[in-house]
Each structure stands twice: as C-alpha cells, then as structure tokens.
C-alpha cells in the first residue's frame, strides 16, 4: 500500500507543465527585447524565469525520479511524505515566480526563495535515510547522496545572494561570486550527480553490468573535482596565484571525466542501443554531446583571452548556461522520463522533441555567433528576432511533448500483447 501513495507520473506531468511555464517566460523575455511590452519588467521576469526553471522544473523532476527510484527498488517507506514535500516545493516555486515578477528581489521573493531551500533540506534528510535501504551495485545511491550534499552546499550561494540583496550591498564581485557559487553547485553538483545516478541505475537494471565499474570511477573523479572547478567560474576575479594554479590544474584534470565518460559511450551503443526508444536515444545522444562540449569549454576557460570572452559577453554566458541546463540536464531528463514511463503506456511524440531540440540548437548557434562580436566579426543580422523565433519553437515543442506524455498511446506488456 505504501508504494501506491506516491504517483510519480502525476508529479512528472506537473514538472513538465512547469517547464512549459519556464519556456513561456523565455518567449516573453525574447519578445520584450524586440518589441515594446511596458507592463513587464525585464529584469524581474528574468529572475522569475531562472528561479522557476531550477525549482519548478528540474528540482521537481529530479526529486520525483529519485523517489521513483526508491519505488522501483522496493524500498519500504512512507511515500506520502514525498508527496507533501513536492507539493510544498511546487507551491513555493509558483509563489517565488509570481513575487519575482511583481517585485524582483525583495521581501516576498527572498522569503519564498529561502522557504524553498528549507523544504529541500527536508527532502535531503528523508531521501538520505531511504537510500540507506537500497542495495544497488550500479553505485547509484552514492551518486544520489553526492547530489544531496551538493544541493545543500549550493544553498550557501543562494543565502549569500539573498543577504546581499536584502541589505542592498552593491559589491559586484560579491554579487557575481554568490551567483556563480550557486550555479556551479547546482549545475555541476546537484543536477549532474542526480542525472548520473539515474542513468547508471537504468543501465544496470536493463542488464548492462559493466556500468558498475565505470560508475564508481567516474563518481570518484567528479566528486574530487566539483569543488576545485568552482574556481573556473570566478577566474575574472583577481585570485591569488595559488588558487589560480588550482583552477588551471582542475580545468586540465577535467579531461579525466571525459576519459571515463567517453569509455562508456561505445559500449552502451553496442549493447543497449536497440533496447531504448528512438526518442530517448536521440535526446541522450544530444545530452552526451552537450556534456562533452561543456567539459571542453570548462577546460578552455583557463586560457585568459577565452576566459574574458566567456565571462565578459552576455550572449556567451547565456549560451553556456543553456548548454548545461537544457542541452545536458533537460535533454537527459526528457529522455529518461520517456524511457521509464513508456512501459506504463505513456510516451512522448517525436515531432515535439524535434521541434524543441531544433529551437535549442539554432539558439545556441546564434548566441555563440553574437559572442564573436568580441572578435570584431560582423554580427548576425536580426539575431534577436531569430532568438525570439527559437524561443517560440521550444515552447511549442514542449507543449507537444506534454500532450504526448499526458495520454496513453500504447502499452508495452509481454504478458498482454493485445493491450
């Protein structure tokens, strides 16, 4: 009875709807850049867009998938507690979204942001205890526990930023350091470690035994590197020579992550390519390419000129953040959701996936092209209009995705082939 008290598919659908809200906010932001929209404060909406993307989409999706992991491993616990944690998370995410749109960083938005962090602490506590009941040779519980630790660490950046904003402390270096601290331990910590845990668990469950050894090695090197690589995010500061050397070395050692990750790809292709859905295969291929690009770009950031280009030009920063958030995390999650729930008769539609991915790819190309203005290369004409169209494509692609996932299309069942 305990297992039936948590409906993971319902929460995944809520997360996907929230992702559509994130995309709609992105469309509005791109519209305002091109056309007048006086009733919308661009800065306020940008804060709302980014915070809701983290708390309304990725956090809800990851937490749901991790609770579903417990269910699939037959962990005996009171699953109802996770329903209430996710409900509280979702309500605070919407409250935060609305308050940011109305007031930007102010009393209510900071209050709800802080509340969402405290709710995440409840999730960390309960999931950690339940993970102790799991026996998984794919090393997934370690990945999940690492993700939970890094989620807690990332909150230090969020609290620092809230303190600076609440007290109107206008020190740019502190402000951006707090932002990059939060982003680093979310993107490269909480998000990435949770996704790897889900991936290795899935691969092991379908019989890909070599996953376990690679999973352990990759976890150890990424756990060691996640702290030092934060320094790559603040190379624009006048760091002491020692810290700058640590940053440079950590950037080069990132190649070890690529070494183990790339080792995994041909073996997966050989053994399980024909056992996963074509939509999942497409999304995970795109996520793998984005992950490799991210590691390479992180390594290249140790070059002073490239570091200046990366942090000094807004389109490049946005492009890199979207590469991680959409290209790696969101593509992986969409593929994982499709793969896990297709056995229950739910699957996404190929058209929506292609539309969403196409909008993303064009957007990344345009953003990187805008960054080339730093090299005195003629900028792409109508770049902002193209980015607006890309935002529309991604929004409608997600709507299409949700429509496909919300209704049963087929039922995969060996026991009932006519279902």
Tab-separated table of C-alpha atoms in Angstrom:
chain	number	residue	atom	x	y	z
A	1	UNK	CA	0.000	0.000	0.000
A	2	UNK	CA	2.871	2.349	0.724
A	3	UNK	CA	4.030	2.304	-2.885
A	4	UNK	CA	0.658	3.471	-4.203
A	5	UNK	CA	0.638	6.632	-2.062
A	6	UNK	CA	3.096	8.370	-4.382
A	7	UNK	CA	2.030	8.882	-8.002
A	8	UNK	CA	5.319	9.640	-9.730
A	9	UNK	CA	3.793	10.088	-13.199
A	10	UNK	CA	1.468	12.810	-11.913
A	11	UNK	CA	4.410	14.724	-10.459
A	12	UNK	CA	6.426	14.288	-13.648
A	13	UNK	CA	3.500	15.746	-15.597
A	14	UNK	CA	3.410	18.707	-13.185
A	15	UNK	CA	7.155	19.211	-13.686
A	16	UNK	CA	6.712	19.155	-17.469
A	17	UNK	CA	3.888	21.706	-17.269
A	18	UNK	CA	6.182	23.863	-15.140
A	19	UNK	CA	8.832	23.536	-17.851
A	20	UNK	CA	6.276	24.924	-20.302
A	21	UNK	CA	5.786	27.904	-17.955
A	22	UNK	CA	9.565	28.424	-17.965
A	23	UNK	CA	9.558	28.342	-21.777
A	24	UNK	CA	6.644	30.804	-21.955
A	25	UNK	CA	8.568	33.200	-19.711
A	26	UNK	CA	11.514	32.783	-22.097
A	27	UNK	CA	9.287	33.677	-25.051
A	28	UNK	CA	8.108	36.803	-23.200
A	29	UNK	CA	11.689	37.838	-22.416
A	30	UNK	CA	12.682	37.453	-26.076
A	31	UNK	CA	9.548	39.305	-27.205
A	32	UNK	CA	10.347	42.285	-24.968
A	33	UNK	CA	13.851	42.550	-26.429
A	34	UNK	CA	12.328	43.003	-29.898
A	35	UNK	CA	9.012	44.732	-29.246
A	36	UNK	CA	7.594	47.127	-26.636
A	37	UNK	CA	5.965	45.488	-23.609
A	38	UNK	CA	5.899	48.196	-20.919
A	39	UNK	CA	3.854	46.207	-18.403
A	40	UNK	CA	6.689	43.679	-17.971
A	41	UNK	CA	9.871	44.451	-16.061
A	42	UNK	CA	12.569	42.577	-17.978
A	43	UNK	CA	14.905	42.179	-15.007
A	44	UNK	CA	12.155	40.961	-12.687
A	45	UNK	CA	10.874	38.444	-15.231
A	46	UNK	CA	14.422	37.191	-15.857
A	47	UNK	CA	14.825	36.431	-12.135
A	48	UNK	CA	11.443	34.686	-12.106
A	49	UNK	CA	12.325	32.685	-15.236
A	50	UNK	CA	15.645	31.403	-13.885
A	51	UNK	CA	14.450	30.585	-10.365
A	52	UNK	CA	11.348	28.769	-11.601
A	53	UNK	CA	13.444	26.802	-14.105
A	54	UNK	CA	15.504	25.461	-11.207
A	55	UNK	CA	12.776	24.928	-8.610
A	56	UNK	CA	9.676	24.391	-10.721
A	57	UNK	CA	11.094	22.157	-13.450
A	58	UNK	CA	14.433	20.462	-12.695
A	59	UNK	CA	14.125	20.123	-8.902
A	60	UNK	CA	10.585	18.705	-9.095
A	61	UNK	CA	11.576	16.326	-11.921
A	62	UNK	CA	14.757	15.106	-10.210
A	63	UNK	CA	13.109	14.631	-6.828
A	64	UNK	CA	10.267	12.693	-8.435
A	65	UNK	CA	12.635	10.454	-10.405
A	66	UNK	CA	14.683	9.753	-7.283
A	67	UNK	CA	11.582	8.796	-5.294
A	68	UNK	CA	10.515	6.621	-8.234
A	69	UNK	CA	13.966	5.010	-7.980
A	70	UNK	CA	13.134	4.036	-4.389
A	71	UNK	CA	9.838	2.570	-5.555
A	72	UNK	CA	11.491	0.546	-8.320
A	73	UNK	CA	13.952	-0.836	-5.758
A	74	UNK	CA	11.083	-1.856	-3.447
A	75	UNK	CA	12.150	0.373	-0.571
A	76	UNK	CA	9.646	0.153	2.269
A	77	UNK	CA	8.917	3.674	3.494
A	78	UNK	CA	6.073	6.129	3.896
A	79	UNK	CA	5.973	7.607	0.387
A	80	UNK	CA	3.278	10.070	1.375
A	81	UNK	CA	5.931	12.329	2.928
A	82	UNK	CA	7.439	12.875	-0.531
A	83	UNK	CA	4.056	13.928	-1.878
A	84	UNK	CA	3.876	16.687	0.748
A	85	UNK	CA	7.490	17.749	0.184
A	86	UNK	CA	6.898	18.046	-3.571
A	87	UNK	CA	3.606	19.871	-3.028
A	88	UNK	CA	5.328	22.375	-0.757
A	89	UNK	CA	8.177	22.740	-3.260
A	90	UNK	CA	5.789	23.354	-6.124
A	91	UNK	CA	3.706	25.926	-4.200
A	92	UNK	CA	6.789	27.871	-3.094
A	93	UNK	CA	8.156	27.736	-6.660
A	94	UNK	CA	4.994	29.376	-8.001
A	95	UNK	CA	4.898	31.874	-5.132
A	96	UNK	CA	8.515	32.737	-5.882
A	97	UNK	CA	7.792	33.006	-9.617
A	98	UNK	CA	4.896	35.441	-9.079
A	99	UNK	CA	6.676	37.524	-6.423
A	100	UNK	CA	9.799	37.915	-8.577
A	101	UNK	CA	7.663	39.151	-11.485
A	102	UNK	CA	5.968	41.720	-9.215
A	103	UNK	CA	8.834	42.981	-7.062
A	104	UNK	CA	12.131	41.445	-8.203
A	105	UNK	CA	14.488	40.686	-5.322
A	106	UNK	CA	12.500	41.931	-2.335
A	107	UNK	CA	10.748	40.763	0.803
A	108	UNK	CA	8.348	38.163	-0.586
A	109	UNK	CA	10.610	36.733	-3.282
A	110	UNK	CA	13.516	36.339	-0.850
A	111	UNK	CA	11.181	34.790	1.736
A	112	UNK	CA	9.836	32.208	-0.701
A	113	UNK	CA	13.326	31.510	-2.061
A	114	UNK	CA	14.554	30.824	1.468
A	115	UNK	CA	11.496	28.689	2.187
A	116	UNK	CA	12.176	26.562	-0.910
A	117	UNK	CA	15.708	25.896	0.369
A	118	UNK	CA	14.436	24.794	3.785
A	119	UNK	CA	11.978	22.437	2.054
A	120	UNK	CA	14.874	20.972	0.077
A	121	UNK	CA	16.594	20.218	3.404
A	122	UNK	CA	13.604	18.057	4.389
A	123	UNK	CA	13.967	16.196	1.109
A	124	UNK	CA	17.701	15.703	1.679
A	125	UNK	CA	17.089	14.290	5.159
A	126	UNK	CA	14.331	11.846	4.189
A	127	UNK	CA	15.839	10.629	0.908
A	128	UNK	CA	19.239	10.081	2.527
A	129	UNK	CA	17.673	7.792	5.118
A	130	UNK	CA	15.714	5.858	2.488
A	131	UNK	CA	18.767	5.492	0.242
A	132	UNK	CA	20.439	3.574	3.077
A	133	UNK	CA	17.863	0.819	2.471
A	134	UNK	CA	18.851	0.361	-1.188
A	135	UNK	CA	21.254	-2.289	-2.423
A	136	UNK	CA	22.394	-1.154	-5.864
A	137	UNK	CA	25.634	-2.391	-7.401
A	138	UNK	CA	25.490	0.382	-10.026
A	139	UNK	CA	26.755	2.838	-7.360
A	140	UNK	CA	23.616	4.968	-7.810
A	141	UNK	CA	22.988	5.619	-4.082
A	142	UNK	CA	26.451	7.222	-3.910
A	143	UNK	CA	25.581	9.474	-6.850
A	144	UNK	CA	22.297	10.455	-5.211
A	145	UNK	CA	23.901	11.137	-1.834
A	146	UNK	CA	26.569	13.211	-3.577
A	147	UNK	CA	23.807	15.155	-5.321
A	148	UNK	CA	22.065	15.812	-1.995
A	149	UNK	CA	25.274	17.059	-0.350
A	150	UNK	CA	25.956	19.384	-3.269
A	151	UNK	CA	22.341	20.626	-3.201
A	152	UNK	CA	22.892	21.631	0.407
A	153	UNK	CA	26.225	23.299	-0.403
A	154	UNK	CA	24.667	25.275	-3.287
A	155	UNK	CA	22.195	26.860	-0.862
A	156	UNK	CA	25.085	28.784	0.723
A	157	UNK	CA	25.352	30.781	-2.505
A	158	UNK	CA	21.612	31.437	-2.556
A	159	UNK	CA	21.578	32.616	1.070
A	160	UNK	CA	24.604	34.855	0.427
A	161	UNK	CA	22.897	36.406	-2.576
A	162	UNK	CA	19.657	36.938	-0.625
A	163	UNK	CA	21.633	38.618	2.177
A	164	UNK	CA	23.383	40.961	-0.260
A	165	UNK	CA	20.124	41.896	-1.994
A	166	UNK	CA	18.120	42.306	1.222
A	167	UNK	CA	20.758	44.618	2.712
A	168	UNK	CA	21.336	46.488	-0.573
A	169	UNK	CA	25.052	45.663	-0.534
A	170	UNK	CA	26.204	46.675	-4.003
A	171	UNK	CA	29.595	44.974	-4.376
A	172	UNK	CA	29.683	43.484	-7.853
A	173	UNK	CA	32.403	40.916	-7.130
A	174	UNK	CA	30.484	39.533	-4.124
A	175	UNK	CA	27.210	39.553	-6.040
A	176	UNK	CA	28.515	37.582	-9.018
A	177	UNK	CA	30.610	35.264	-6.837
A	178	UNK	CA	27.465	34.266	-4.905
A	179	UNK	CA	25.567	33.688	-8.160
A	180	UNK	CA	28.318	31.577	-9.709
A	181	UNK	CA	28.747	29.576	-6.490
A	182	UNK	CA	25.052	28.704	-6.513
A	183	UNK	CA	25.025	27.934	-10.238
A	184	UNK	CA	28.168	25.796	-10.107
A	185	UNK	CA	26.986	23.534	-7.300
A	186	UNK	CA	23.538	23.271	-8.870
A	187	UNK	CA	24.620	22.580	-12.477
A	188	UNK	CA	27.822	20.608	-11.832
A	189	UNK	CA	26.695	19.198	-8.495
A	190	UNK	CA	23.064	18.568	-7.612
A	191	UNK	CA	21.717	18.339	-11.189
A	192	UNK	CA	24.582	16.416	-12.782
A	193	UNK	CA	25.176	13.911	-9.964
A	194	UNK	CA	21.457	13.104	-9.733
A	195	UNK	CA	21.270	12.573	-13.516
A	196	UNK	CA	24.279	10.237	-13.490
A	197	UNK	CA	22.705	8.289	-10.636
A	198	UNK	CA	19.513	7.836	-12.658
A	199	UNK	CA	21.452	6.904	-15.793
A	200	UNK	CA	23.646	4.256	-14.158
A	201	UNK	CA	20.712	2.791	-12.272
A	202	UNK	CA	18.763	2.483	-15.519
A	203	UNK	CA	21.663	0.907	-17.400
A	204	UNK	CA	22.305	-1.615	-14.650
A	205	UNK	CA	18.609	-2.531	-14.368
A	206	UNK	CA	18.424	-3.471	-18.041
A	207	UNK	CA	21.454	-5.723	-17.684
A	208	UNK	CA	24.430	-3.518	-18.601
A	209	UNK	CA	26.741	-4.945	-15.908
A	210	UNK	CA	29.996	-3.100	-16.905
A	211	UNK	CA	28.257	0.100	-15.797
A	212	UNK	CA	29.163	-0.506	-12.138
A	213	UNK	CA	32.950	-0.212	-12.500
A	214	UNK	CA	32.768	2.874	-14.751
A	215	UNK	CA	30.161	4.441	-12.473
A	216	UNK	CA	32.449	4.167	-9.436
A	217	UNK	CA	35.494	5.626	-11.213
A	218	UNK	CA	33.514	8.491	-12.742
A	219	UNK	CA	31.866	9.285	-9.408
A	220	UNK	CA	35.189	9.456	-7.555
A	221	UNK	CA	36.866	11.797	-10.055
A	222	UNK	CA	33.811	14.065	-10.348
A	223	UNK	CA	33.384	14.214	-6.558
A	224	UNK	CA	37.045	15.239	-6.204
A	225	UNK	CA	36.829	17.830	-8.989
A	226	UNK	CA	33.482	19.513	-8.231
A	227	UNK	CA	34.957	21.798	-5.537
A	228	UNK	CA	38.146	22.986	-7.273
A	229	UNK	CA	36.384	23.545	-10.620
A	230	UNK	CA	34.279	26.261	-8.959
A	231	UNK	CA	37.391	28.413	-9.273
A	232	UNK	CA	36.977	28.241	-13.068
A	233	UNK	CA	33.751	30.208	-12.587
A	234	UNK	CA	35.495	33.114	-10.858
A	235	UNK	CA	38.672	33.462	-12.902
A	236	UNK	CA	37.594	37.032	-13.665
A	237	UNK	CA	38.420	37.881	-10.029
A	238	UNK	CA	41.978	38.736	-9.010
A	239	UNK	CA	42.593	35.352	-7.421
A	240	UNK	CA	45.808	34.636	-5.504
A	241	UNK	CA	48.409	32.781	-7.560
A	242	UNK	CA	47.844	29.530	-5.617
A	243	UNK	CA	44.116	29.481	-6.301
A	244	UNK	CA	44.680	30.342	-9.944
A	245	UNK	CA	47.019	27.360	-10.252
A	246	UNK	CA	44.412	25.105	-8.639
A	247	UNK	CA	41.848	26.404	-11.138
A	248	UNK	CA	44.154	25.721	-14.081
A	249	UNK	CA	45.037	22.219	-12.882
A	250	UNK	CA	41.397	21.355	-12.199
A	251	UNK	CA	40.477	22.524	-15.692
A	252	UNK	CA	43.044	20.184	-17.229
A	253	UNK	CA	42.080	17.277	-14.935
A	254	UNK	CA	38.534	17.595	-16.257
A	255	UNK	CA	39.868	15.534	-19.150
A	256	UNK	CA	39.769	12.527	-16.798
A	257	UNK	CA	36.000	12.953	-16.613
A	258	UNK	CA	35.882	12.869	-20.401
A	259	UNK	CA	38.140	9.797	-20.461
A	260	UNK	CA	35.761	7.702	-18.351
A	261	UNK	CA	32.623	9.158	-19.910
A	262	UNK	CA	33.746	8.533	-23.493
A	263	UNK	CA	34.747	4.984	-22.462
A	264	UNK	CA	31.115	4.403	-21.633
A	265	UNK	CA	29.607	5.531	-24.951
A	266	UNK	CA	30.711	2.826	-27.454
A	267	UNK	CA	29.838	0.044	-25.016
A	268	UNK	CA	26.372	1.481	-24.456
A	269	UNK	CA	25.861	1.850	-28.180
A	270	UNK	CA	26.862	-1.760	-28.779
A	271	UNK	CA	24.795	-3.371	-26.032
A	272	UNK	CA	21.639	-1.313	-25.442
A	273	UNK	CA	21.074	0.981	-28.417
A	274	UNK	CA	18.366	-1.316	-29.755
A	275	UNK	CA	16.728	-1.618	-26.327
A	276	UNK	CA	15.778	2.010	-25.801
A	277	UNK	CA	13.227	4.156	-27.581
A	278	UNK	CA	14.400	6.216	-30.567
A	279	UNK	CA	13.311	9.464	-28.871
A	280	UNK	CA	15.329	8.561	-25.770
A	281	UNK	CA	18.325	7.625	-27.917
A	282	UNK	CA	18.138	10.960	-29.755
A	283	UNK	CA	17.808	13.049	-26.568
A	284	UNK	CA	20.573	11.175	-24.746
A	285	UNK	CA	22.885	11.487	-27.747
A	286	UNK	CA	22.338	15.253	-27.730
A	287	UNK	CA	22.893	15.348	-23.950
A	288	UNK	CA	26.161	13.390	-24.311
A	289	UNK	CA	27.435	15.790	-26.989
A	290	UNK	CA	26.482	18.773	-24.812
A	291	UNK	CA	28.275	17.222	-21.816
A	292	UNK	CA	31.485	16.730	-23.807
A	293	UNK	CA	31.279	20.323	-25.089
A	294	UNK	CA	30.750	21.633	-21.559
A	295	UNK	CA	33.846	19.836	-20.231
A	296	UNK	CA	35.954	21.095	-23.150
A	297	UNK	CA	34.717	24.680	-22.669
A	298	UNK	CA	35.461	24.499	-18.939
A	299	UNK	CA	38.991	23.367	-19.732
A	300	UNK	CA	39.474	26.137	-22.315
A	301	UNK	CA	38.350	28.760	-19.787
A	302	UNK	CA	41.811	28.589	-18.194
A	303	UNK	CA	43.102	30.497	-21.245
A	304	UNK	CA	42.920	34.190	-20.183
A	305	UNK	CA	41.561	35.513	-23.505
A	306	UNK	CA	38.867	32.826	-23.683
A	307	UNK	CA	38.009	33.367	-20.021
A	308	UNK	CA	37.487	37.071	-20.719
A	309	UNK	CA	35.308	36.204	-23.706
A	310	UNK	CA	33.251	33.695	-21.689
A	311	UNK	CA	32.516	35.965	-18.728
A	312	UNK	CA	32.578	39.324	-20.472
A	313	UNK	CA	29.856	38.816	-23.064
A	314	UNK	CA	26.298	38.118	-22.031
A	315	UNK	CA	25.288	36.001	-25.080
A	316	UNK	CA	28.206	33.624	-24.402
A	317	UNK	CA	27.240	33.320	-20.717
A	318	UNK	CA	23.595	32.633	-21.615
A	319	UNK	CA	24.643	30.145	-24.285
A	320	UNK	CA	26.863	28.243	-21.832
A	321	UNK	CA	24.197	28.175	-19.118
A	322	UNK	CA	21.594	26.928	-21.607
A	323	UNK	CA	24.072	24.316	-22.863
A	324	UNK	CA	24.203	22.884	-19.329
A	325	UNK	CA	20.601	23.439	-18.274
A	326	UNK	CA	18.821	22.434	-21.484
A	327	UNK	CA	21.446	20.575	-23.507
A	328	UNK	CA	22.595	18.264	-20.704
A	329	UNK	CA	20.111	18.220	-17.829
A	330	UNK	CA	16.798	18.797	-19.595
A	331	UNK	CA	17.570	16.586	-22.604
A	332	UNK	CA	18.627	13.773	-20.284
A	333	UNK	CA	15.548	14.136	-18.083
A	334	UNK	CA	13.146	14.239	-21.032
A	335	UNK	CA	14.731	11.075	-22.436
A	336	UNK	CA	14.712	9.369	-19.040
A	337	UNK	CA	11.057	10.259	-18.471
A	338	UNK	CA	10.153	8.875	-21.884
A	339	UNK	CA	12.063	5.637	-21.250
A	340	UNK	CA	10.774	4.943	-17.738
A	341	UNK	CA	7.093	5.653	-18.361
A	342	UNK	CA	6.718	4.140	-21.818
A	343	UNK	CA	6.248	0.765	-20.128
A	344	UNK	CA	3.130	2.170	-18.478
A	345	UNK	CA	1.717	3.208	-21.833
A	346	UNK	CA	2.944	6.820	-21.865
A	347	UNK	CA	5.428	8.168	-24.357
A	348	UNK	CA	6.289	11.457	-25.969
A	349	UNK	CA	5.749	12.375	-29.602
A	350	UNK	CA	8.760	12.592	-31.896
A	351	UNK	CA	7.581	15.826	-33.530
A	352	UNK	CA	7.587	17.765	-30.251
A	353	UNK	CA	11.071	16.537	-29.415
A	354	UNK	CA	12.476	17.531	-32.808
A	355	UNK	CA	10.842	20.979	-32.586
A	356	UNK	CA	12.237	21.595	-29.099
A	357	UNK	CA	15.754	20.382	-29.936
A	358	UNK	CA	15.812	22.352	-33.222
A	359	UNK	CA	14.891	25.572	-31.422
A	360	UNK	CA	17.637	24.935	-28.869
A	361	UNK	CA	20.346	24.188	-31.452
A	362	UNK	CA	19.582	27.296	-33.540
A	363	UNK	CA	19.514	29.377	-30.354
A	364	UNK	CA	22.958	28.129	-29.284
A	365	UNK	CA	24.456	28.852	-32.703
A	366	UNK	CA	23.033	32.381	-32.708
A	367	UNK	CA	24.215	33.097	-29.139
A	368	UNK	CA	27.727	31.914	-29.929
A	369	UNK	CA	27.685	33.988	-33.123
A	370	UNK	CA	26.727	37.055	-31.074
A	371	UNK	CA	29.722	36.353	-28.865
A	372	UNK	CA	32.005	36.614	-31.904
A	373	UNK	CA	31.331	40.349	-31.929
A	374	UNK	CA	34.157	40.479	-29.389
A	375	UNK	CA	36.482	39.455	-32.213
A	376	UNK	CA	35.160	42.337	-34.317
A	377	UNK	CA	33.314	39.940	-36.621
A	378	UNK	CA	30.180	41.356	-38.221
A	379	UNK	CA	27.207	40.356	-36.037
A	380	UNK	CA	24.448	38.142	-37.402
A	381	UNK	CA	21.596	40.283	-38.781
A	382	UNK	CA	18.264	40.011	-36.931
A	383	UNK	CA	19.857	37.809	-34.260
A	384	UNK	CA	17.352	38.858	-31.582
A	385	UNK	CA	14.411	38.126	-33.882
A	386	UNK	CA	15.830	34.667	-34.625
A	387	UNK	CA	16.254	34.034	-30.889
A	388	UNK	CA	12.621	35.048	-30.350
A	389	UNK	CA	11.524	32.537	-33.006
A	390	UNK	CA	13.717	29.866	-31.357
A	391	UNK	CA	12.012	30.525	-28.007
A	392	UNK	CA	8.619	30.035	-29.699
A	393	UNK	CA	9.780	26.767	-31.302
A	394	UNK	CA	10.990	25.454	-27.952
A	395	UNK	CA	7.771	26.447	-26.204
A	396	UNK	CA	5.516	24.711	-28.727
A	397	UNK	CA	7.865	21.720	-28.817
A	398	UNK	CA	7.408	21.330	-25.058
A	399	UNK	CA	3.641	21.708	-25.337
A	400	UNK	CA	3.688	18.945	-27.942
A	401	UNK	CA	5.895	16.869	-25.640
A	402	UNK	CA	3.464	17.255	-22.721
A	403	UNK	CA	0.435	16.424	-24.868
A	404	UNK	CA	2.119	13.197	-25.939
A	405	UNK	CA	3.060	12.293	-22.369
A	406	UNK	CA	-0.321	13.134	-20.827
A	407	UNK	CA	-2.288	10.495	-22.751
A	408	UNK	CA	-1.731	6.763	-23.168
A	409	UNK	CA	-0.500	5.886	-26.642
A	410	UNK	CA	0.410	2.255	-26.237
A	411	UNK	CA	1.122	-0.309	-23.574
A	412	UNK	CA	4.260	-2.397	-23.611
A	413	UNK	CA	3.437	-5.715	-21.986
A	414	UNK	CA	4.851	-9.116	-22.660
A	415	UNK	CA	2.013	-10.733	-20.756
A	416	UNK	CA	-0.707	-8.923	-22.654
A	417	UNK	CA	0.364	-8.374	-26.262
A	418	UNK	CA	-3.061	-7.066	-27.277
A	419	UNK	CA	-3.027	-4.233	-24.750
